[in-house]
């Protein structure tokens, strides 16, 4: 990443109050808003986007614009340089290789110095004037994070892809189920944060997975989250839209990955049952296969069990539990193996016991696996991957 120019600073403060119609009093203190603009091949819209953003600046609002060029292949970087030369509010950062929107936001957020931080795509889908609406509950001290909803709005929005709206609704609903938020538009670009809040969030996603990731993490911080309607002028793929089906699947994965370690126990058990069910199928198939090629009952049981345990562990740390929640890697694996060995002894005893009662071996194995499912979940949740529950919703001390 290379830096082209440093941005200037402006005095900041908090407004004293707001009128009944949510207008900022003329005597209100000036605050500074840092706006992160990730940019990749946006030569057609970048200059107009920046001009529109700069237009929201007034006597109560100073701006810091941080353009992060993600190794654009068109003239975006040249346009950004010319904008920086004429506007002291602008800072240009560049990636030497293309990394994605999340990576660009990670770079920009780290350099922000304003009282609040907002995200603005370099296209023209969102109206920067709406950022003033999003700032209202932040400036009044009521909110820590404010999201702009394309579906809550009473303003106009461009009508486009039906299946995109269906996918958005499904992803938002699933996210809400796991975060215990009641958002209407989790995937929205317009998110505004208190700077000290967003700079505490460790952003891991490099592409569009940033949206579900950051929503999950602010929900786990139990911040005061607000939402307000915004205007939206969506664009088509012919006009440069980049998000696709691959990103929808990634968003689904991110919703599970960043939320499931913190969800309530009953919800977590349901998802573990799905993982355990898949591992159980692997267990059963391996067991039947080994028996079919002449391996003895005891060895078939143990080998099938440990293969399934490996599948279970991989899926658990990929989706359900937070790796390293309590132990370092080696200790965690040892703790996991201890639970596996303990449950394997129970599994072996149950399998032999059911067979001795006259059951067919596959049926005996199915019953033993069902018993082991609850034991496996308890061992993993409370011993190997313990997590503290989320606190209630309340203002959080950012320091």
Short mmCIF file of C-alpha atoms in Angstrom, two decimals:
data_model
loop_
_atom_site.label_atom_id
_atom_site.label_comp_id
_atom_site.label_asym_id
_atom_site.label_seq_id
_atom_site.Cartn_x
_atom_site.Cartn_y
_atom_site.Cartn_z
CA UNK A 1 0.00 0.00 0.00
CA UNK A 2 1.29 3.47 -0.82
CA UNK A 3 0.17 6.81 0.52
CA UNK A 4 -0.23 9.78 -1.83
CA UNK A 5 -1.13 12.59 0.56
CA UNK A 6 -1.97 13.19 4.19
CA UNK A 7 -5.34 14.66 5.07
CA UNK A 8 -5.72 17.75 7.23
CA UNK A 9 -7.47 17.82 10.59
CA UNK A 10 -10.34 19.94 11.85
CA UNK A 11 -11.66 20.75 15.32
CA UNK A 12 -14.22 18.29 16.59
CA UNK A 13 -16.85 18.15 19.27
CA UNK A 14 -20.37 16.99 20.02
CA UNK A 15 -23.60 18.90 19.40
CA UNK A 16 -25.44 20.05 22.47
CA UNK A 17 -28.97 19.16 21.36
CA UNK A 18 -31.37 18.84 18.45
CA UNK A 19 -34.65 20.45 17.60
CA UNK A 20 -37.91 18.58 17.45
CA UNK A 21 -37.58 18.15 13.71
CA UNK A 22 -34.05 16.70 14.04
CA UNK A 23 -32.28 19.70 12.60
CA UNK A 24 -28.83 20.64 13.85
CA UNK A 25 -28.85 23.98 15.72
CA UNK A 26 -26.67 26.66 14.17
CA UNK A 27 -24.79 26.98 17.44
CA UNK A 28 -23.96 23.27 17.55
CA UNK A 29 -20.31 22.31 17.84
CA UNK A 30 -18.60 21.15 14.68
CA UNK A 31 -17.81 17.45 14.39
CA UNK A 32 -15.59 15.64 11.92
CA UNK A 33 -16.82 12.73 9.84
CA UNK A 34 -14.28 10.39 8.27
CA UNK A 35 -15.71 8.84 5.10
CA UNK A 36 -13.98 5.75 3.73
CA UNK A 37 -14.39 5.34 -0.04
CA UNK A 38 -13.17 1.93 -1.30
CA UNK A 39 -12.50 2.19 -5.02
CA UNK A 40 -11.91 -0.42 -7.70
CA UNK A 41 -12.33 0.52 -11.36
CA UNK A 42 -14.75 3.38 -10.74
CA UNK A 43 -13.39 5.96 -13.21
CA UNK A 44 -16.89 6.77 -14.47
CA UNK A 45 -18.32 7.74 -11.10
CA UNK A 46 -15.49 8.52 -8.67
CA UNK A 47 -15.22 12.27 -9.27
CA UNK A 48 -18.97 12.86 -9.08
CA UNK A 49 -19.18 10.69 -5.98
CA UNK A 50 -16.46 12.73 -4.23
CA UNK A 51 -18.07 16.02 -5.31
CA UNK A 52 -21.39 14.89 -3.84
CA UNK A 53 -19.73 13.86 -0.60
CA UNK A 54 -17.88 17.16 -0.26
CA UNK A 55 -21.17 19.00 -0.77
CA UNK A 56 -22.51 17.80 2.59
CA UNK A 57 -19.84 19.74 4.48
CA UNK A 58 -21.17 22.75 6.41
CA UNK A 59 -20.50 24.88 9.47
CA UNK A 60 -21.37 21.99 11.81
CA UNK A 61 -19.73 19.17 9.85
CA UNK A 62 -16.10 18.84 8.79
CA UNK A 63 -15.08 16.01 6.50
CA UNK A 64 -12.11 13.71 6.10
CA UNK A 65 -12.35 11.64 2.92
CA UNK A 66 -10.12 8.60 2.66
CA UNK A 67 -10.10 7.05 -0.80
CA UNK A 68 -8.59 3.57 -0.85
CA UNK A 69 -7.76 2.57 -4.41
CA UNK A 70 -7.73 -1.23 -4.48
CA UNK A 71 -5.27 -1.55 -7.36
CA UNK A 72 -7.69 -0.27 -10.00
CA UNK A 73 -6.85 -1.14 -13.60
CA UNK A 74 -8.57 1.91 -15.08
CA UNK A 75 -7.96 5.63 -14.46
CA UNK A 76 -9.45 5.66 -10.95
CA UNK A 77 -6.08 6.27 -9.26
CA UNK A 78 -5.28 9.19 -11.57
CA UNK A 79 -8.66 10.76 -10.93
CA UNK A 80 -8.20 10.27 -7.19
CA UNK A 81 -4.80 12.01 -7.31
CA UNK A 82 -6.27 15.02 -9.06
CA UNK A 83 -9.05 15.19 -6.46
CA UNK A 84 -6.52 15.09 -3.62
CA UNK A 85 -4.53 17.93 -5.17
CA UNK A 86 -7.54 20.25 -5.15
CA UNK A 87 -9.14 19.18 -1.86
CA UNK A 88 -7.24 19.25 1.47
CA UNK A 89 -9.97 17.05 3.03
CA UNK A 90 -8.88 14.08 0.90
CA UNK A 91 -6.35 11.36 1.65
CA UNK A 92 -5.48 8.76 -0.99
CA UNK A 93 -4.26 5.30 -0.02
CA UNK A 94 -3.46 2.61 -2.55
CA UNK A 95 -3.12 -1.17 -2.52
CA UNK A 96 -0.39 -2.64 -4.71
CA UNK A 97 -2.55 -5.72 -5.35
CA UNK A 98 -6.32 -6.06 -5.49
CA UNK A 99 -7.62 -7.38 -2.16
CA UNK A 100 -11.33 -6.56 -2.03
CA UNK A 101 -13.74 -4.14 -0.40
CA UNK A 102 -13.24 -5.44 3.13
CA UNK A 103 -9.47 -5.06 2.85
CA UNK A 104 -9.87 -1.51 1.53
CA UNK A 105 -12.15 -0.63 4.43
CA UNK A 106 -9.70 -2.16 6.90
CA UNK A 107 -6.96 0.07 5.48
CA UNK A 108 -9.09 3.21 5.50
CA UNK A 109 -10.66 2.74 8.93
CA UNK A 110 -7.24 2.36 10.53
CA UNK A 111 -6.28 5.84 9.25
CA UNK A 112 -9.52 7.62 10.19
CA UNK A 113 -9.28 10.48 12.71
CA UNK A 114 -12.83 11.85 12.77
CA UNK A 115 -15.40 11.67 15.54
CA UNK A 116 -17.43 9.30 13.36
CA UNK A 117 -16.61 6.98 10.48
CA UNK A 118 -18.87 6.31 7.50
CA UNK A 119 -18.60 4.02 4.48
CA UNK A 120 -19.33 5.37 1.01
CA UNK A 121 -19.09 3.24 -2.13
CA UNK A 122 -17.41 4.99 -5.06
CA UNK A 123 -20.42 4.43 -7.33
CA UNK A 124 -23.54 6.58 -7.30
CA UNK A 125 -25.99 4.12 -5.71
CA UNK A 126 -26.20 6.02 -2.42
CA UNK A 127 -26.91 9.71 -1.79
CA UNK A 128 -24.29 11.29 0.52
CA UNK A 129 -26.88 13.76 1.80
CA UNK A 130 -28.40 10.81 3.66
CA UNK A 131 -25.26 10.65 5.79
CA UNK A 132 -26.52 13.70 7.65
CA UNK A 133 -29.64 11.75 8.64
CA UNK A 134 -27.51 8.85 9.81
CA UNK A 135 -25.42 11.19 11.95
CA UNK A 136 -28.39 12.52 13.94
CA UNK A 137 -28.62 9.74 16.59
CA UNK A 138 -24.81 9.60 16.77
CA UNK A 139 -24.40 13.33 17.35
CA UNK A 140 -27.18 13.35 19.94
CA UNK A 141 -25.40 10.59 21.87
CA UNK A 142 -28.22 8.07 21.40
CA UNK A 143 -26.39 5.62 19.12
CA UNK A 144 -23.04 3.94 18.65
CA UNK A 145 -23.79 2.66 15.15
CA UNK A 146 -26.38 3.77 12.57
CA UNK A 147 -27.28 1.81 9.43
CA UNK A 148 -29.09 3.15 6.39
CA UNK A 149 -31.86 0.87 5.15
CA UNK A 150 -32.82 0.71 1.48
CA UNK A 151 -36.07 -1.05 2.41
CA UNK A 152 -37.16 1.09 5.35
CA UNK A 153 -37.00 4.25 3.28
CA UNK A 154 -40.01 6.39 2.41
CA UNK A 155 -37.85 8.01 -0.25
CA UNK A 156 -37.43 6.77 -3.80
CA UNK A 157 -35.29 3.81 -4.83
CA UNK A 158 -34.51 2.30 -8.19
CA UNK A 159 -36.38 -0.95 -8.92
CA UNK A 160 -34.03 -3.69 -10.10
CA UNK A 161 -33.29 -7.37 -9.48
CA UNK A 162 -36.04 -9.33 -7.71
CA UNK A 163 -33.83 -12.25 -6.74
CA UNK A 164 -31.26 -9.89 -5.25
CA UNK A 165 -33.95 -8.55 -2.91
CA UNK A 166 -34.99 -12.12 -2.04
CA UNK A 167 -31.37 -13.07 -1.25
CA UNK A 168 -30.95 -9.89 0.78
CA UNK A 169 -34.10 -10.68 2.76
CA UNK A 170 -32.97 -14.23 3.48
CA UNK A 171 -29.50 -13.14 4.57
CA UNK A 172 -30.85 -10.28 6.70
CA UNK A 173 -33.38 -12.59 8.37
CA UNK A 174 -30.78 -15.25 9.15
CA UNK A 175 -28.40 -12.59 10.45
CA UNK A 176 -31.14 -11.14 12.66
CA UNK A 177 -31.96 -14.59 14.05
CA UNK A 178 -28.37 -15.02 15.19
CA UNK A 179 -27.55 -11.45 16.24
CA UNK A 180 -30.90 -10.72 17.93
CA UNK A 181 -31.12 -7.47 15.95
CA UNK A 182 -34.21 -6.47 13.99
CA UNK A 183 -32.52 -4.85 11.00
CA UNK A 184 -34.27 -4.52 7.66
CA UNK A 185 -31.11 -4.27 5.53
CA UNK A 186 -28.01 -5.99 6.91
CA UNK A 187 -26.19 -5.78 3.56
CA UNK A 188 -26.45 -2.00 3.26
CA UNK A 189 -23.32 -0.05 2.39
CA UNK A 190 -24.29 2.92 4.56
CA UNK A 191 -22.99 2.23 8.05
CA UNK A 192 -21.79 5.02 10.33
CA UNK A 193 -19.88 4.34 13.54
CA UNK A 194 -18.32 6.17 16.42
CA UNK A 195 -14.68 6.05 15.39
CA UNK A 196 -13.41 4.42 18.58
CA UNK A 197 -16.01 1.67 18.12
CA UNK A 198 -15.19 0.66 14.54
CA UNK A 199 -11.45 0.86 15.18
CA UNK A 200 -11.91 -1.76 17.91
CA UNK A 201 -13.45 -4.21 15.43
CA UNK A 202 -10.94 -6.61 13.92
CA UNK A 203 -12.02 -6.87 10.29
CA UNK A 204 -11.10 -10.25 8.82
CA UNK A 205 -13.06 -10.37 5.57
CA UNK A 206 -11.42 -9.04 2.40
CA UNK A 207 -14.46 -8.86 0.11
CA UNK A 208 -18.17 -8.23 0.60
CA UNK A 209 -18.22 -10.53 3.63
CA UNK A 210 -17.40 -7.35 5.55
CA UNK A 211 -21.11 -6.52 5.85
CA UNK A 212 -22.30 -9.60 7.80
CA UNK A 213 -19.02 -9.74 9.69
CA UNK A 214 -19.20 -6.21 11.05
CA UNK A 215 -22.91 -6.56 11.90
CA UNK A 216 -22.15 -9.74 13.85
CA UNK A 217 -19.30 -8.13 15.75
CA UNK A 218 -21.13 -4.94 16.69
CA UNK A 219 -24.08 -7.07 17.82
CA UNK A 220 -21.77 -9.08 20.09
CA UNK A 221 -20.46 -5.81 21.56
CA UNK A 222 -24.10 -5.03 22.47
CA UNK A 223 -23.87 -1.53 21.06
CA UNK A 224 -26.75 0.87 20.56
CA UNK A 225 -27.67 0.28 16.93
CA UNK A 226 -30.06 2.53 15.02
CA UNK A 227 -31.47 2.32 11.50
CA UNK A 228 -32.93 4.94 9.19
CA UNK A 229 -34.34 4.92 5.67
CA UNK A 230 -32.19 6.12 2.77
CA UNK A 231 -32.62 6.68 -0.95
CA UNK A 232 -31.08 4.13 -3.29
CA UNK A 233 -30.18 4.23 -6.97
CA UNK A 234 -29.03 0.68 -7.64
CA UNK A 235 -27.03 -0.03 -10.77
CA UNK A 236 -27.01 -2.97 -13.16
CA UNK A 237 -24.11 -5.27 -13.96
CA UNK A 238 -23.74 -3.45 -17.27
CA UNK A 239 -23.26 -0.27 -15.24
CA UNK A 240 -20.51 -1.82 -13.12
CA UNK A 241 -22.19 -3.74 -10.29
CA UNK A 242 -19.69 -6.26 -8.90
CA UNK A 243 -21.41 -8.35 -6.22
CA UNK A 244 -22.56 -11.80 -7.38
CA UNK A 245 -23.67 -15.27 -6.34
CA UNK A 246 -20.22 -16.13 -4.99
CA UNK A 247 -20.54 -13.21 -2.57
CA UNK A 248 -24.02 -14.35 -1.50
CA UNK A 249 -22.64 -17.76 -0.50
CA UNK A 250 -19.74 -16.06 1.27
CA UNK A 251 -22.19 -13.84 3.14
CA UNK A 252 -24.08 -16.94 4.30
CA UNK A 253 -20.83 -18.48 5.50
CA UNK A 254 -19.84 -15.26 7.30
CA UNK A 255 -23.20 -15.02 9.06
CA UNK A 256 -22.64 -18.50 10.49
CA UNK A 257 -18.93 -18.11 11.17
CA UNK A 258 -19.09 -14.82 13.07
CA UNK A 259 -22.38 -15.38 14.90
CA UNK A 260 -22.64 -19.02 15.92
CA UNK A 261 -19.95 -18.95 18.63
CA UNK A 262 -22.07 -16.43 20.57
CA UNK A 263 -25.66 -17.53 19.97
CA UNK A 264 -27.82 -18.92 22.82
CA UNK A 265 -27.24 -22.55 23.76
CA UNK A 266 -30.44 -24.00 22.21
CA UNK A 267 -29.73 -22.33 18.86
CA UNK A 268 -26.14 -23.49 18.96
CA UNK A 269 -27.26 -27.05 19.66
CA UNK A 270 -29.53 -27.02 16.60
CA UNK A 271 -26.61 -26.05 14.37
CA UNK A 272 -24.34 -28.53 16.13
CA UNK A 273 -26.93 -31.22 15.47
CA UNK A 274 -26.58 -30.46 11.76
CA UNK A 275 -22.80 -30.74 11.98
CA UNK A 276 -23.09 -33.79 14.20
CA UNK A 277 -25.61 -35.30 11.81
CA UNK A 278 -23.20 -34.93 8.90
CA UNK A 279 -20.37 -36.40 10.98
CA UNK A 280 -22.71 -39.22 12.02
CA UNK A 281 -23.38 -40.05 8.36
CA UNK A 282 -19.62 -40.16 7.77
CA UNK A 283 -19.29 -42.34 10.87
CA UNK A 284 -21.96 -44.78 9.69
CA UNK A 285 -20.69 -45.01 6.11
CA UNK A 286 -17.13 -45.64 7.25
CA UNK A 287 -18.35 -48.23 9.76
CA UNK A 288 -20.39 -50.12 7.15
CA UNK A 289 -17.55 -49.92 4.63
CA UNK A 290 -14.98 -51.27 7.08
CA UNK A 291 -17.28 -54.09 8.15
CA UNK A 292 -17.90 -54.88 4.48
CA UNK A 293 -14.20 -55.37 3.73
CA UNK A 294 -13.75 -57.70 6.69
CA UNK A 295 -12.50 -55.39 9.46
CA UNK A 296 -13.58 -56.49 12.95
CA UNK A 297 -16.39 -54.82 14.88
CA UNK A 298 -14.16 -53.11 17.45
CA UNK A 299 -11.67 -51.72 14.97
CA UNK A 300 -14.41 -50.66 12.56
CA UNK A 301 -16.17 -48.81 15.37
CA UNK A 302 -13.04 -46.96 16.53
CA UNK A 303 -11.72 -46.05 13.07
CA UNK A 304 -15.11 -44.81 11.89
CA UNK A 305 -15.55 -42.82 15.06
CA UNK A 306 -12.23 -40.99 14.80
CA UNK A 307 -12.69 -40.21 11.10
CA UNK A 308 -16.06 -38.69 11.92
CA UNK A 309 -14.48 -36.83 14.85
CA UNK A 310 -12.02 -35.22 12.45
CA UNK A 311 -14.85 -34.08 10.19
CA UNK A 312 -16.74 -32.80 13.23
CA UNK A 313 -13.74 -30.83 14.51
CA UNK A 314 -13.10 -29.19 11.14
CA UNK A 315 -16.72 -28.11 10.72
CA UNK A 316 -16.92 -26.99 14.35
CA UNK A 317 -13.99 -24.59 14.15
CA UNK A 318 -14.99 -23.46 10.65
CA UNK A 319 -18.61 -22.59 11.45
CA UNK A 320 -19.75 -23.15 15.00
CA UNK A 321 -17.13 -22.60 17.69
CA UNK A 322 -14.39 -20.01 17.98
CA UNK A 323 -10.97 -21.56 17.55
CA UNK A 324 -8.73 -20.72 20.50
CA UNK A 325 -11.61 -19.62 22.72
CA UNK A 326 -9.92 -20.95 25.82
CA UNK A 327 -6.80 -22.88 24.86
CA UNK A 328 -3.85 -22.41 22.58
CA UNK A 329 -3.89 -24.65 19.50
CA UNK A 330 -2.01 -27.62 20.99
CA UNK A 331 -3.93 -27.58 24.27
CA UNK A 332 -7.20 -27.19 22.40
CA UNK A 333 -6.45 -30.26 20.29
CA UNK A 334 -5.51 -32.22 23.40
CA UNK A 335 -8.72 -31.13 25.13
CA UNK A 336 -10.68 -32.07 22.03
CA UNK A 337 -9.02 -35.50 21.84
CA UNK A 338 -9.79 -36.07 25.52
CA UNK A 339 -13.47 -35.44 24.86
CA UNK A 340 -13.34 -37.60 21.72
CA UNK A 341 -11.69 -40.50 23.54
CA UNK A 342 -14.17 -40.28 26.40
CA UNK A 343 -17.15 -40.26 24.06
CA UNK A 344 -15.57 -43.01 21.93
CA UNK A 345 -15.47 -45.27 24.98
CA UNK A 346 -19.17 -44.57 25.54
CA UNK A 347 -19.85 -45.10 21.83
CA UNK A 348 -17.98 -48.42 21.80
CA UNK A 349 -19.72 -49.62 24.95
CA UNK A 350 -23.15 -48.68 23.62
CA UNK A 351 -22.50 -50.30 20.23
CA UNK A 352 -21.38 -53.59 21.83
CA UNK A 353 -24.23 -53.45 24.31
CA UNK A 354 -26.89 -52.98 21.64
CA UNK A 355 -25.39 -55.72 19.45
CA UNK A 356 -25.36 -58.08 22.43
CA UNK A 357 -29.08 -57.39 22.79
CA UNK A 358 -29.60 -58.75 19.30
CA UNK A 359 -29.69 -55.54 17.24
CA UNK A 360 -28.19 -55.37 13.76
CA UNK A 361 -24.79 -53.60 13.90
CA UNK A 362 -25.87 -50.62 11.71
CA UNK A 363 -28.92 -49.98 13.93
CA UNK A 364 -26.78 -50.35 17.04
CA UNK A 365 -24.38 -47.82 15.60
CA UNK A 366 -27.19 -45.34 14.82
CA UNK A 367 -28.51 -45.50 18.41
CA UNK A 368 -25.00 -45.14 19.83
CA UNK A 369 -24.38 -42.12 17.63
CA UNK A 370 -27.57 -40.43 18.82
CA UNK A 371 -26.45 -40.87 22.43
CA UNK A 372 -23.01 -39.56 21.59
CA UNK A 373 -24.40 -36.45 19.90
CA UNK A 374 -25.47 -34.81 23.15
CA UNK A 375 -22.27 -35.85 24.90
CA UNK A 376 -20.19 -34.49 22.04
CA UNK A 377 -21.97 -31.13 22.09
CA UNK A 378 -21.64 -30.76 25.85
CA UNK A 379 -17.93 -31.59 25.76
CA UNK A 380 -17.19 -29.21 22.92
CA UNK A 381 -19.35 -26.33 24.14
CA UNK A 382 -18.36 -26.35 27.81
CA UNK A 383 -14.84 -27.83 27.78
CA UNK A 384 -13.10 -27.33 24.44
CA UNK A 385 -14.76 -24.15 23.08
CA UNK A 386 -16.36 -22.30 26.03
CA UNK A 387 -17.83 -18.85 25.32
CA UNK A 388 -19.32 -16.24 27.61
CA UNK A 389 -22.88 -15.27 26.76
CA UNK A 390 -23.64 -11.87 25.27
CA UNK A 391 -24.51 -9.10 27.75
CA UNK A 392 -27.77 -7.21 27.56
CA UNK A 393 -28.09 -4.22 25.26
CA UNK A 394 -26.50 -1.16 26.86
CA UNK A 395 -24.07 1.66 26.05
CA UNK A 396 -20.54 0.31 25.93
CA UNK A 397 -17.39 2.02 27.19
CA UNK A 398 -15.17 2.22 24.11
CA UNK A 399 -11.96 2.34 26.13
#
